[in-house]
XYZ file of C-alpha atoms in Angstrom:
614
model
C 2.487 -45.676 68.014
C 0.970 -46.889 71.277
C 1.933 -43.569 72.949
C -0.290 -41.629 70.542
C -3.439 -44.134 70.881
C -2.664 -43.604 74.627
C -3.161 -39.699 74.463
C -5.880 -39.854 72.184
C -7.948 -42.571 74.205
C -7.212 -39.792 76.624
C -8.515 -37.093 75.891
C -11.206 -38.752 74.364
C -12.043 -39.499 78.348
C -11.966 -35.913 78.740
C -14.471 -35.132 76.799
C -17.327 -37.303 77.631
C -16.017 -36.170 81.220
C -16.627 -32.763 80.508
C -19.913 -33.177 78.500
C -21.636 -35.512 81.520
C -20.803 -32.438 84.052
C -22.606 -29.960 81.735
C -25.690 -32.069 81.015
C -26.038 -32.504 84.803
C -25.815 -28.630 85.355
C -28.163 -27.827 82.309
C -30.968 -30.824 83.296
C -31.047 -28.734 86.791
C -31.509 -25.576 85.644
C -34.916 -23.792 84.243
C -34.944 -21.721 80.721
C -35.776 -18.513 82.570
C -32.402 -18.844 84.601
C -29.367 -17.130 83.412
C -27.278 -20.307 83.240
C -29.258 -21.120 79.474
C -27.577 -18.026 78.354
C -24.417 -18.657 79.669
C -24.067 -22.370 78.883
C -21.315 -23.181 76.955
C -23.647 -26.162 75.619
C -26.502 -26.114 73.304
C -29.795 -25.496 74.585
C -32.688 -25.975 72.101
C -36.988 -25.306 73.267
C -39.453 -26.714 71.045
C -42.885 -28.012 70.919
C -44.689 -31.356 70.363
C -44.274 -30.638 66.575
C -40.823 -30.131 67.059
C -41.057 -25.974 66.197
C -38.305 -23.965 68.087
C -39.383 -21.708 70.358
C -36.205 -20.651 71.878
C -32.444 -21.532 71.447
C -29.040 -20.579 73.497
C -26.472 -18.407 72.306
C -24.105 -21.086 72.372
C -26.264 -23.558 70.171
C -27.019 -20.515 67.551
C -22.845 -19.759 67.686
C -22.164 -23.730 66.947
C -24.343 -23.917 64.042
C -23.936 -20.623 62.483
C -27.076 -19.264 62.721
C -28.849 -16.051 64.136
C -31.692 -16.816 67.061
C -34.034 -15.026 64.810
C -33.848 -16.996 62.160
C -33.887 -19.875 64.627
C -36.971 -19.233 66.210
C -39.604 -20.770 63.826
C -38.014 -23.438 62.326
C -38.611 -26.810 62.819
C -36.196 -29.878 63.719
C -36.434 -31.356 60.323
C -35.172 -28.304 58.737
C -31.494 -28.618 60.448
C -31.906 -32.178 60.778
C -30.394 -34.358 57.663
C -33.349 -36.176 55.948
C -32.259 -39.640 57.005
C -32.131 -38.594 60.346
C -35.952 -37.241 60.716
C -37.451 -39.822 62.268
C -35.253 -39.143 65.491
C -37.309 -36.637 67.040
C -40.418 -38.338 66.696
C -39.147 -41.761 68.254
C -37.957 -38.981 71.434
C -41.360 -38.432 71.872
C -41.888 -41.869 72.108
C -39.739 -42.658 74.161
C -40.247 -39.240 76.886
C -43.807 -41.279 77.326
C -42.219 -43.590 79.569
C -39.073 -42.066 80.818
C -37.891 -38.916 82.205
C -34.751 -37.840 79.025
C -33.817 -39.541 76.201
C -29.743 -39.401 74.894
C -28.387 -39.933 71.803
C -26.103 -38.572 69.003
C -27.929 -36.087 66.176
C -26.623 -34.651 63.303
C -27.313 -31.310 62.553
C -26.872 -29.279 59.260
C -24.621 -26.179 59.509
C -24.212 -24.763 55.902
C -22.968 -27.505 53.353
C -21.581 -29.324 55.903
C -22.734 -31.232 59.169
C -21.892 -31.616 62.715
C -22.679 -34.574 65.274
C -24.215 -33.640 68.237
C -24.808 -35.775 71.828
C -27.916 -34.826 72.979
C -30.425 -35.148 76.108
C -33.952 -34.412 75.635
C -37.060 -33.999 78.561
C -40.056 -32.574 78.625
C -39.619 -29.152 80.387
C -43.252 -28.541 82.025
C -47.169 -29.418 81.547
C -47.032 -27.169 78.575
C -45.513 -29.770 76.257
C -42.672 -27.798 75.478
C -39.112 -30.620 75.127
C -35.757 -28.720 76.188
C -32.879 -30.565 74.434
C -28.947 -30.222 75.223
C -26.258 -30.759 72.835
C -22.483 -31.367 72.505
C -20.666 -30.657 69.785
C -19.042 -34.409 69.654
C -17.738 -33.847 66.112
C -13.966 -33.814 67.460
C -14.526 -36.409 69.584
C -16.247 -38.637 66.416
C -12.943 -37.831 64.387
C -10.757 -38.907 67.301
C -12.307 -42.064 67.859
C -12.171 -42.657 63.782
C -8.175 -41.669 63.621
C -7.074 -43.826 67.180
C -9.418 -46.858 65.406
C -7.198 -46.168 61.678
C -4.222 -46.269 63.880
C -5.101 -49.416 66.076
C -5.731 -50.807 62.754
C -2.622 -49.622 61.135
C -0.613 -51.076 64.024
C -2.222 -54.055 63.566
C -1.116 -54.387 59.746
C 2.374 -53.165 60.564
C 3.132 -55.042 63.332
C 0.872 -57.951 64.240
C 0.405 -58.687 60.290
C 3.497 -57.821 58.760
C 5.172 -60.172 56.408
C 8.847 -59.176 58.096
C 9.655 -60.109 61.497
C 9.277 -56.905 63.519
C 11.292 -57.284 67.355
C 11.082 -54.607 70.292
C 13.981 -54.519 72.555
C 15.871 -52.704 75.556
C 19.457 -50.866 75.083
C 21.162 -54.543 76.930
C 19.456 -56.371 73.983
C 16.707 -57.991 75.650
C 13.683 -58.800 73.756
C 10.356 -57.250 74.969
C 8.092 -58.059 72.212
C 7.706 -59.994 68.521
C 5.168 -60.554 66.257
C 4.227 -63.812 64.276
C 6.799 -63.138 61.584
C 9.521 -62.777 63.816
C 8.844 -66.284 65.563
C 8.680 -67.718 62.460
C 12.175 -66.340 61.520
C 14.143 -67.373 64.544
C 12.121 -70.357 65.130
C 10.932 -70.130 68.146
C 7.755 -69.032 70.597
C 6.619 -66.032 71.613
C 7.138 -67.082 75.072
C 10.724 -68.497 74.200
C 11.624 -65.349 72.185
C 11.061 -63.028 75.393
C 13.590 -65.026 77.693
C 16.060 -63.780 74.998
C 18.813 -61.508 74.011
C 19.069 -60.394 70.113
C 22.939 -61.262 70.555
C 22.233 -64.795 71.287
C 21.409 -65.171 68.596
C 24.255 -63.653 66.349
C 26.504 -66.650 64.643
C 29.419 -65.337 64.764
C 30.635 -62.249 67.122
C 33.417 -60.979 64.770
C 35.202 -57.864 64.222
C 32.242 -57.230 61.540
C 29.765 -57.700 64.181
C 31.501 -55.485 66.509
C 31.673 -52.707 63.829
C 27.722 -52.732 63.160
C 27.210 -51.963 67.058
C 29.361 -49.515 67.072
C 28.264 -47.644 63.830
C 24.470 -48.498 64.946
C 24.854 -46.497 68.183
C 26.903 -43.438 66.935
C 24.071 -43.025 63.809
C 20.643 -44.138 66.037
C 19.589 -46.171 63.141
C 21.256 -48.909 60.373
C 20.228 -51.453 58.022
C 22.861 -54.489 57.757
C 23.103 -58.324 57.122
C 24.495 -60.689 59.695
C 24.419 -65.210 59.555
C 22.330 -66.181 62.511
C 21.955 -69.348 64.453
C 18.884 -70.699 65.564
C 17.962 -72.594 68.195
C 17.322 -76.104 66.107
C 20.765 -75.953 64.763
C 19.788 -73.838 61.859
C 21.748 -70.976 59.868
C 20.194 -68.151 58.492
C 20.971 -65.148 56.056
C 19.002 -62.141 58.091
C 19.098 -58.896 56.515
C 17.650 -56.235 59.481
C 17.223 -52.585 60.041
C 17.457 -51.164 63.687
C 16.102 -47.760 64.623
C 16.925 -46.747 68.634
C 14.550 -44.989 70.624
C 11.673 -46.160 68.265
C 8.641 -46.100 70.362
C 8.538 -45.188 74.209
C 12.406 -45.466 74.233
C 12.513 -49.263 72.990
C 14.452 -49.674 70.027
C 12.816 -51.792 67.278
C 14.660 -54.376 64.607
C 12.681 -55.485 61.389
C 14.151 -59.068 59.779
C 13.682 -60.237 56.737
C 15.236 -63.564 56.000
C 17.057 -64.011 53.038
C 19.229 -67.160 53.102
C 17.041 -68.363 49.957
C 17.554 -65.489 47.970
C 21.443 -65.942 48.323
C 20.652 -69.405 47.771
C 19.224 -68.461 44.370
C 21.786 -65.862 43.452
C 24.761 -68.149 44.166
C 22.489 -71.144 41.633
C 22.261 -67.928 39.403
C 25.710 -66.803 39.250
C 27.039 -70.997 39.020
C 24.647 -71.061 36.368
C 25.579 -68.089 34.026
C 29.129 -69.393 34.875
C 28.673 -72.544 33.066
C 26.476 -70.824 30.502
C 29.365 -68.301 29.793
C 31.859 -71.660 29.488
C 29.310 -73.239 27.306
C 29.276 -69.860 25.123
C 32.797 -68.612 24.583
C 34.090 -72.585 24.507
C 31.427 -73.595 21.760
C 33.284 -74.321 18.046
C 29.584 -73.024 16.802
C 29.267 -69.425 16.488
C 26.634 -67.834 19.257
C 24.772 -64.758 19.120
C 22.317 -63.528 21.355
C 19.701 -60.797 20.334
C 17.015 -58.974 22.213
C 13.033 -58.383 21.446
C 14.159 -55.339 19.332
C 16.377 -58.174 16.868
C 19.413 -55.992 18.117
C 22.657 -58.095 19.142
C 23.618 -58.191 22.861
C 26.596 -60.848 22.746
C 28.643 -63.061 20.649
C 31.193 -65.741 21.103
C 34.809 -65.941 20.573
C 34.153 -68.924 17.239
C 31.103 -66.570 16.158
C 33.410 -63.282 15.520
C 36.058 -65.653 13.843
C 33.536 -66.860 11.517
C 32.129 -63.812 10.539
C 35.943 -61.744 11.128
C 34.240 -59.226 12.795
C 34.969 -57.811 16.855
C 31.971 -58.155 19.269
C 32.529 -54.377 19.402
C 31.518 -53.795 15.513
C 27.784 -56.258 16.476
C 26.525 -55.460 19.717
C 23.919 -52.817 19.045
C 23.724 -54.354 15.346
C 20.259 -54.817 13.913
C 19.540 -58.428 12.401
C 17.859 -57.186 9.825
C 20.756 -54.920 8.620
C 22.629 -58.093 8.558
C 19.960 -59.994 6.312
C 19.905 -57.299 4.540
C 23.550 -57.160 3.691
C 23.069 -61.048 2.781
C 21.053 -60.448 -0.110
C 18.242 -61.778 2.136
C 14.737 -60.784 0.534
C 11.652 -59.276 2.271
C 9.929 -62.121 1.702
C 12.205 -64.595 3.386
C 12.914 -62.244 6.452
C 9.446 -62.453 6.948
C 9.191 -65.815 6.806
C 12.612 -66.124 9.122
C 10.553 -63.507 11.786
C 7.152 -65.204 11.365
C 8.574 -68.896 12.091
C 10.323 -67.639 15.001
C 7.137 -66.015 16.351
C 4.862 -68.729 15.532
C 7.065 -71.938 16.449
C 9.538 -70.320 18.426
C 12.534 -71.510 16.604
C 14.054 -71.194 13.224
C 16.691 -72.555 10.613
C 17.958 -72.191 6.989
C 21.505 -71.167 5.170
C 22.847 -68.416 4.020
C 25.837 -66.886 2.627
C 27.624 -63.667 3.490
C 30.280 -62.273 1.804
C 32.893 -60.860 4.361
C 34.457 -57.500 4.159
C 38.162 -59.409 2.901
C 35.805 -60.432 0.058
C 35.716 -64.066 0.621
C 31.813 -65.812 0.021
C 31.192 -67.778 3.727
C 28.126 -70.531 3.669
C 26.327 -70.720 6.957
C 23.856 -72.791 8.542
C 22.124 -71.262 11.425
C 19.134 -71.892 13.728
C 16.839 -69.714 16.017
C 15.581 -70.062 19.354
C 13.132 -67.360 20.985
C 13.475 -66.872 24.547
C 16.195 -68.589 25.660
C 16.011 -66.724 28.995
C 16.177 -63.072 30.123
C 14.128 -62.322 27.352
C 17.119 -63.022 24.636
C 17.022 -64.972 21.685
C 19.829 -67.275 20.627
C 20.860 -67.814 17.127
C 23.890 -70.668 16.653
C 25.099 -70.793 12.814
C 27.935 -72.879 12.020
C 30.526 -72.471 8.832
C 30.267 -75.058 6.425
C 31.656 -73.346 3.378
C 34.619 -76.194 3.002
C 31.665 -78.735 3.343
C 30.109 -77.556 0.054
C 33.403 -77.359 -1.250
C 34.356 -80.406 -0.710
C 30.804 -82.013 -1.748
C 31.265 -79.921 -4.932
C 34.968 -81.064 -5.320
C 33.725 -84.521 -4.840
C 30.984 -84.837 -7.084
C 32.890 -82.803 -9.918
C 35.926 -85.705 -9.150
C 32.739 -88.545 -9.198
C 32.029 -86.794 -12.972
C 35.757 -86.783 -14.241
C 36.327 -90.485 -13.075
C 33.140 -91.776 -15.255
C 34.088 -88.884 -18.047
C 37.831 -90.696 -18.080
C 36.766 -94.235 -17.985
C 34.408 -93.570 -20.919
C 36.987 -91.619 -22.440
C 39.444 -94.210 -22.238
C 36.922 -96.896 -23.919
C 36.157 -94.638 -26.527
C 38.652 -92.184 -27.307
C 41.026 -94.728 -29.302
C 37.836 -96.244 -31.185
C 36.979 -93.016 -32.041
C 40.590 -92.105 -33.465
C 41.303 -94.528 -35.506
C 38.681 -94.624 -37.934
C 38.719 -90.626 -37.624
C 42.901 -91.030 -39.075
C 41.350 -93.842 -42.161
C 38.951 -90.520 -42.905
C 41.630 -87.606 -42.846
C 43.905 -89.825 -45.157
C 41.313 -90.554 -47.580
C 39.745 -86.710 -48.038
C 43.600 -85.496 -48.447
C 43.722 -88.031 -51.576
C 40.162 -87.155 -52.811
C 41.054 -83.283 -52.861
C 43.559 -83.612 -55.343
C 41.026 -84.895 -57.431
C 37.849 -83.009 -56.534
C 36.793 -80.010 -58.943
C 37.369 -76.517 -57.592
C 33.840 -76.005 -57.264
C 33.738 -78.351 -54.485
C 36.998 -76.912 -52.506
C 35.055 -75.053 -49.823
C 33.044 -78.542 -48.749
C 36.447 -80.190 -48.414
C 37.812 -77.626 -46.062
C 34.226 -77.519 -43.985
C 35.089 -81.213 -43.510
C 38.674 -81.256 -43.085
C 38.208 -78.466 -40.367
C 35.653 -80.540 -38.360
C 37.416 -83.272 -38.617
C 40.063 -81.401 -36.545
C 37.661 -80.209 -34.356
C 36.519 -83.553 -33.540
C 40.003 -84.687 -33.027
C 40.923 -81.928 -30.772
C 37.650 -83.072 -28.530
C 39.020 -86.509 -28.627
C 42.480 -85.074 -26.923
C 40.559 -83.394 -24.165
C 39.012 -87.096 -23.842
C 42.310 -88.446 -23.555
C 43.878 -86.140 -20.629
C 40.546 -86.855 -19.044
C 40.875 -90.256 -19.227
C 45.029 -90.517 -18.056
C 47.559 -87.980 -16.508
C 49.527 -86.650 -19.255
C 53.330 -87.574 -19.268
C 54.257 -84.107 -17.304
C 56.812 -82.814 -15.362
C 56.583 -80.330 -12.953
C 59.036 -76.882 -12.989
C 59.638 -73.594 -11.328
C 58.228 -71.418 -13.673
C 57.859 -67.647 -14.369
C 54.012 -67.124 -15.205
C 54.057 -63.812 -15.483
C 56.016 -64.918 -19.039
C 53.953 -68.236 -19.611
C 50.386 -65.169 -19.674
C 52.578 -62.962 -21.873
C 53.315 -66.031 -24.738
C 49.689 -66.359 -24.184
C 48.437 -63.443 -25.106
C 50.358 -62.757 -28.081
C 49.521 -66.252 -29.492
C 45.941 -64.857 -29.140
C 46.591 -61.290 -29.978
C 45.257 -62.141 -33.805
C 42.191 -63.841 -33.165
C 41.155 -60.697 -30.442
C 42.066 -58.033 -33.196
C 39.230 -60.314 -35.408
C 36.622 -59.678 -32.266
C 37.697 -56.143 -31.890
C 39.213 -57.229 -28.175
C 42.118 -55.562 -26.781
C 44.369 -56.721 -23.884
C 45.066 -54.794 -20.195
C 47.859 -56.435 -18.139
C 48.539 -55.612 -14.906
C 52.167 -57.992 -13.801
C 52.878 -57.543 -10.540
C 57.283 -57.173 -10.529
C 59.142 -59.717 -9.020
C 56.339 -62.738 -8.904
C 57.976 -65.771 -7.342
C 58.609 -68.841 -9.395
C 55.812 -71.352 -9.164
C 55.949 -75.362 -9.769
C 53.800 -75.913 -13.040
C 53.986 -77.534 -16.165
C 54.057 -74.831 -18.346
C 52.081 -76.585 -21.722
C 48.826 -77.009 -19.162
C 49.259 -73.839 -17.949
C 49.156 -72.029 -21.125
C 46.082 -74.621 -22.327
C 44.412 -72.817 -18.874
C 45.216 -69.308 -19.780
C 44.197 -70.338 -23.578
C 40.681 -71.299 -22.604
C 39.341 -69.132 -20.199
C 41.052 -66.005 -22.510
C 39.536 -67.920 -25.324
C 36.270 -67.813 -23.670
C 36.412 -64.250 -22.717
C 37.128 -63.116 -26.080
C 33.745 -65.015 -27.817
C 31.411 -63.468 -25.074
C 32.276 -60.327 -26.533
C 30.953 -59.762 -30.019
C 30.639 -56.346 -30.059
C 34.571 -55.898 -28.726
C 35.671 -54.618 -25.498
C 38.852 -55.072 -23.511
C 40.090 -58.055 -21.628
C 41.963 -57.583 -18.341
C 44.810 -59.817 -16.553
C 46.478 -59.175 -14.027
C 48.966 -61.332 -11.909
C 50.090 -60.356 -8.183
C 51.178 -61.769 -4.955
C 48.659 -62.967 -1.974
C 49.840 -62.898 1.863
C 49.063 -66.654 1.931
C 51.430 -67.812 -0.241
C 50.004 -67.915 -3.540
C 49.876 -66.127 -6.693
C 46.173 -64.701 -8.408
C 45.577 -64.484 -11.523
C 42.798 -62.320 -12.452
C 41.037 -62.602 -16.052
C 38.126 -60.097 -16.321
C 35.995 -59.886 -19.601
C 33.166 -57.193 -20.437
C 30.567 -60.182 -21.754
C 27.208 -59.742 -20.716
C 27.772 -61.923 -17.428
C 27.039 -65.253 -16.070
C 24.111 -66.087 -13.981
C 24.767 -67.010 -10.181
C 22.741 -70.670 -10.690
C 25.088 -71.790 -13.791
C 28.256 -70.338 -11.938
C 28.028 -73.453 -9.817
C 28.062 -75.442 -13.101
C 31.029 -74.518 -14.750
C 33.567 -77.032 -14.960
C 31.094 -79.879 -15.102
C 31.482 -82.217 -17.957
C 29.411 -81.210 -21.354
C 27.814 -77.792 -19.253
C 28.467 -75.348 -21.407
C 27.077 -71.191 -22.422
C 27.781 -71.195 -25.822
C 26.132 -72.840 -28.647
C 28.339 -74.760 -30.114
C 30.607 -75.415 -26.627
C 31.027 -78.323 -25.257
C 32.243 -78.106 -21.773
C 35.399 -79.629 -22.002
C 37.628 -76.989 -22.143
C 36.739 -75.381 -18.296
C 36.568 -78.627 -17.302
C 40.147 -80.006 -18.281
C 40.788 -76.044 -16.620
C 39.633 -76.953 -13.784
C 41.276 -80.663 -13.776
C 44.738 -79.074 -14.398
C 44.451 -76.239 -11.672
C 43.256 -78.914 -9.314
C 46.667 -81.315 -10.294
C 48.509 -77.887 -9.645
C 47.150 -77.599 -5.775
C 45.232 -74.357 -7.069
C 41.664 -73.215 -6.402
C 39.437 -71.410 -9.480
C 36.822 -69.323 -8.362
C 33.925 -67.194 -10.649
C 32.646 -63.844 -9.607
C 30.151 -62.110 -12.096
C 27.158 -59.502 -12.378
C 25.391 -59.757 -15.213
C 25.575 -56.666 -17.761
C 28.663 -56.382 -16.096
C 31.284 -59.021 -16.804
C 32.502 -62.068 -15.663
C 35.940 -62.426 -13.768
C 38.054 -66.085 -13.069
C 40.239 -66.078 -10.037
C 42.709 -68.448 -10.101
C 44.613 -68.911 -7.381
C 48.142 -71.218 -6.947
C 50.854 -72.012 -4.391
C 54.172 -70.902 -4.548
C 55.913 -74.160 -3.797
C 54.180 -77.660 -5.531
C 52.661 -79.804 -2.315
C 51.066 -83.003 -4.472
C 51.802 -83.860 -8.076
C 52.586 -86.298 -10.101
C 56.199 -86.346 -11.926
């Protein structure tokens, strides 16, 4: 760069050099001499009013214009407008001195030339010859070497990196600011020095960059670098031989704190990524399009699902699936937007079937422009709270049971005697009042028994049983009262069921109630399906499906509570002595129905008895 402001400073030189000898030659010379034809100059002859009266060949060539049409005109015609008041400030001027010099600009077409020019008055006449230059090159050289001193100045005094000239042994010949900022030290200091003095460590590495740097002319590297107050630097360079005038040239840019901050970065998503895959919470991160980027290890557990089926996954899809509404989503997306955070439950059923309760929370922007969402399983909590307060229920249902139950009874046994004696008595007529009471008396006393294995653990003993044959005595001992409701029975026994540990009477009160149940939900007929098979975990399910018009999901939860009941007349008891005796059997009962569609009561027990009472 300072070879080419060198060679344009000079032939810059040149050209005034060349101009002052031809101004000398023309201000000797008279118009009537040959040398005004044959100047290579302009040579312009007007009057005090600044009309042409004569002009050179070469002035005519430079602007374009035949002498003809030249002779005539005035100055102000070829002269730009803001430049008119030149020629009448030469006259001025001529009043007191022999020439006047300056620079004029002169129209040639559309565009416009800069001239130097050197006016005197020729003679007594009060004709003015003027001389001119074409300087227009010269103008355009002097703009481009005063860009490039500029541009030199903002690449190499100015610039930001540190930029070091230096001869093929290494030694340093000149630095800007940046580059005594880098290697701490003085522009002075840094010019008693070699670049290698600088070098750490000279290792095989370090070797290996000379060699490749002088086989190529030119490469761009990182080396550690002491300086001389004890300090280590990170210096990432690119050297480029023979860059100006033969030196070679280095450009540093330091960037020990950027490794600094890479090294915090990578610690940092290392304990994030421990944090993430170790949490027992399940961890999802999404991006600003709600589409999944990363889950944990505890998160695909919960949901049994590989990160490979929910990367790319939309969140909304997933709502969605949940049985989320529009309504809520919105309110999910708006809460996150507005507050930046989020929370709630929900449950998902999985693809094995099994209904999951989740709580979950949001948090926008957790960095990188991802989201986080943590959500936790607590589907056994809710169990267990629903376990508990059903257990709460049958412990005040038995004690008031127990208080009441034998009260009740007694005085219930003085009534049944004394109607048996009065029917004997009682006129025909009055026959169908005695049987209304005699079978409500019954009824009453079958509630009473309910009380009573509410209130005390029946006298039981626990057996391997078969009950694929305890369901089929079951059935048939119903198989009148469905024909009556126009209900037929599908089985579906899975062959060779293992034994299971049950008292059979209970179990056939079980299968008696919920079959009972099934049957008066369906007036109008319809069929009744069991079924009985074999789980992987252990257990056998028992499937009972009627074609009722359906439950809905808020009284699902219900069922089995004391005295909650569908029907009319019901009182409760029966599902929830079924639910007391599957839960003394280690089992689990769970509901699934659609209404319009049916209702269907899994139960499900274990093959070998774990708890029970003998």
């Amino acid at each position: 760069m300072n070879q080419e402001i060198k060679q344009l400073y000079a032939r810059i030189e040149l050209l005034e050099k060349e101009n002052k000898a031809s101004a000398e030659i023309i201000r000797d010379l008279s118009p009537s001499q040959c040398m005004f034809t044959q100047s290579k100059d302009g040579i312009l002859i007007f009057d005090h009013n600044d009309k042409i009266v004569d002009a050179n060949p070469a002035f005519c060539e430079s602007i374009k214009m035949d002498k003809s049409a030249m002779i005539g005109q005035y100055l102000s015609n070829i002269v730009p407008i803001n430049k008119h008041f030149k020629p009448g400030k030469q006259r001025e001027i001529l009043k007191h001195k022999d020439n006047v010099r300056g620079i004029l600009s002169i129209h040639i077409g559309k565009k416009t030339k800069d001239f130097h020019f050197t006016t005197s008055i020729l003679d007594k006449s009060g004709l003015y010859m003027c001389t001119l230059r074409d300087i227009t090159s010269k103008r355009l050289l002097e703009k481009k070497v005063k860009k490039n001193e500029e541009l030199y100045t903002d690449l190499f005094i100015e610039a930001l990196d540190g930029i070091i000239f230096w001869r093929g042994s290494g030694e340093i010949l000149n630095a800007n600011e940046a580059a005594c900022r880098i290697f701490e030290c003085t522009h002075d200091e840094l010019l008693h020095k070699r670049l290698d003095d600088f070098v750490y460590e000279k290792n095989e590495r370090y070797h290996r960059i000379l060699k490749e740097l002088f086989a190529k002319g030119g490469i761009r590297d990182e080396l550690v670098f002491l300086m001389p107050n004890g300090q280590i630097k990170s210096l990432e360079f690119t050297v480029k031989l023979n860059s100006v005038e033969g030196y070679h040239m280095t450009i540093f840019r330091n960037v020990s704190e950027r490794h600094r901050m890479e090294k915090e970065l990578r610690e940092s998503e290392l304990k994030f990524r421990r944090i993430f895959e170790g949490a027992l919470e399940g961890i999802f991160l999404w991006n600003d399009h709600y589409q999944i980027v990363d889950i944990n290890q505890s998160g695909q557990k919960m949901l049994q699902m590989s990160k490979d089926e929910l990367i790319g996954v939309s969140l909304h899809s997933i709502l969605n699936d949940c049985n989320i509404t529009d309504d809520e989503l919105k309110q999910q997306i708006n809460s996150i937007q507005n507050d930046g955070h989020s929370g709630g439950s929900l449950s998902i059923t999985l693809k094995t079937g099994r209904k999951k309760h989740f709580e979950f929370s949001n948090k926008l922007n957790v960095f990188s422009n991802l989201s986080m969402t943590t959500f936790k399983d607590i589907t056994e909590k809710l169990e267990m709270e629903e376990q508990l307060r059903k257990s709460d229920t049958l412990n005040v249902i038995g004690e008031l049971a127990a208080g009441i139950a034998h009260e009740i009874r007694n005085p219930m046994t003085a009534l049944k005697g004394f109607i048996q004696l009065l029917e004997d008595s009682i006129e025909e007529d009055h026959t169908m009042y005695f049987n209304v009471i005699t079978t409500e008396l019954s009824r009453i006393d079958s509630i009473i028994t309910e009380f009573l294995i509410l209130a005390k653990p029946q006298a039981v003993k626990f057996l391997e049983k078969d009950l694929a044959q305890i369901m089929k005595e079951t059935v048939d001992l119903l198989s009148a009262q469905a024909v009556l409701h126009n209900v037929q029975f599908r089985t579906y026994y899975e062959k060779n069921l293992p034994l299971v540990f049950c008292e059979s009477n209970q179990m056939k009160k079980v299968f008696i109630n919920i079959i009972k149940n099934a049957i008066e939900v369906m007036p109008k007929g319809g069929y009744i399906t069991i079924s009985l098979q074999n789980t992987r975990d252990n257990k056998l399910h028992i499937s009972i499906r009627d074609e009722g018009s359906g439950i809905p999901g808020h009284k699902i939860k219900k069922l089995g509570e004391p005295f909650y009941t569908t029907k009319e007349r019901g009182t409760g008891l029966g599902l929830m002595v079924t639910y007391k005796i599957i839960e003394e059997h280690n089992g689990t009962i769970e509901v699934e129905s659609k209404l319009g569609a049916g209702t269907v009561f899994h139960i499900y027990l274990p093959y070998i008895k774990k708890a029970g009472k003998q």
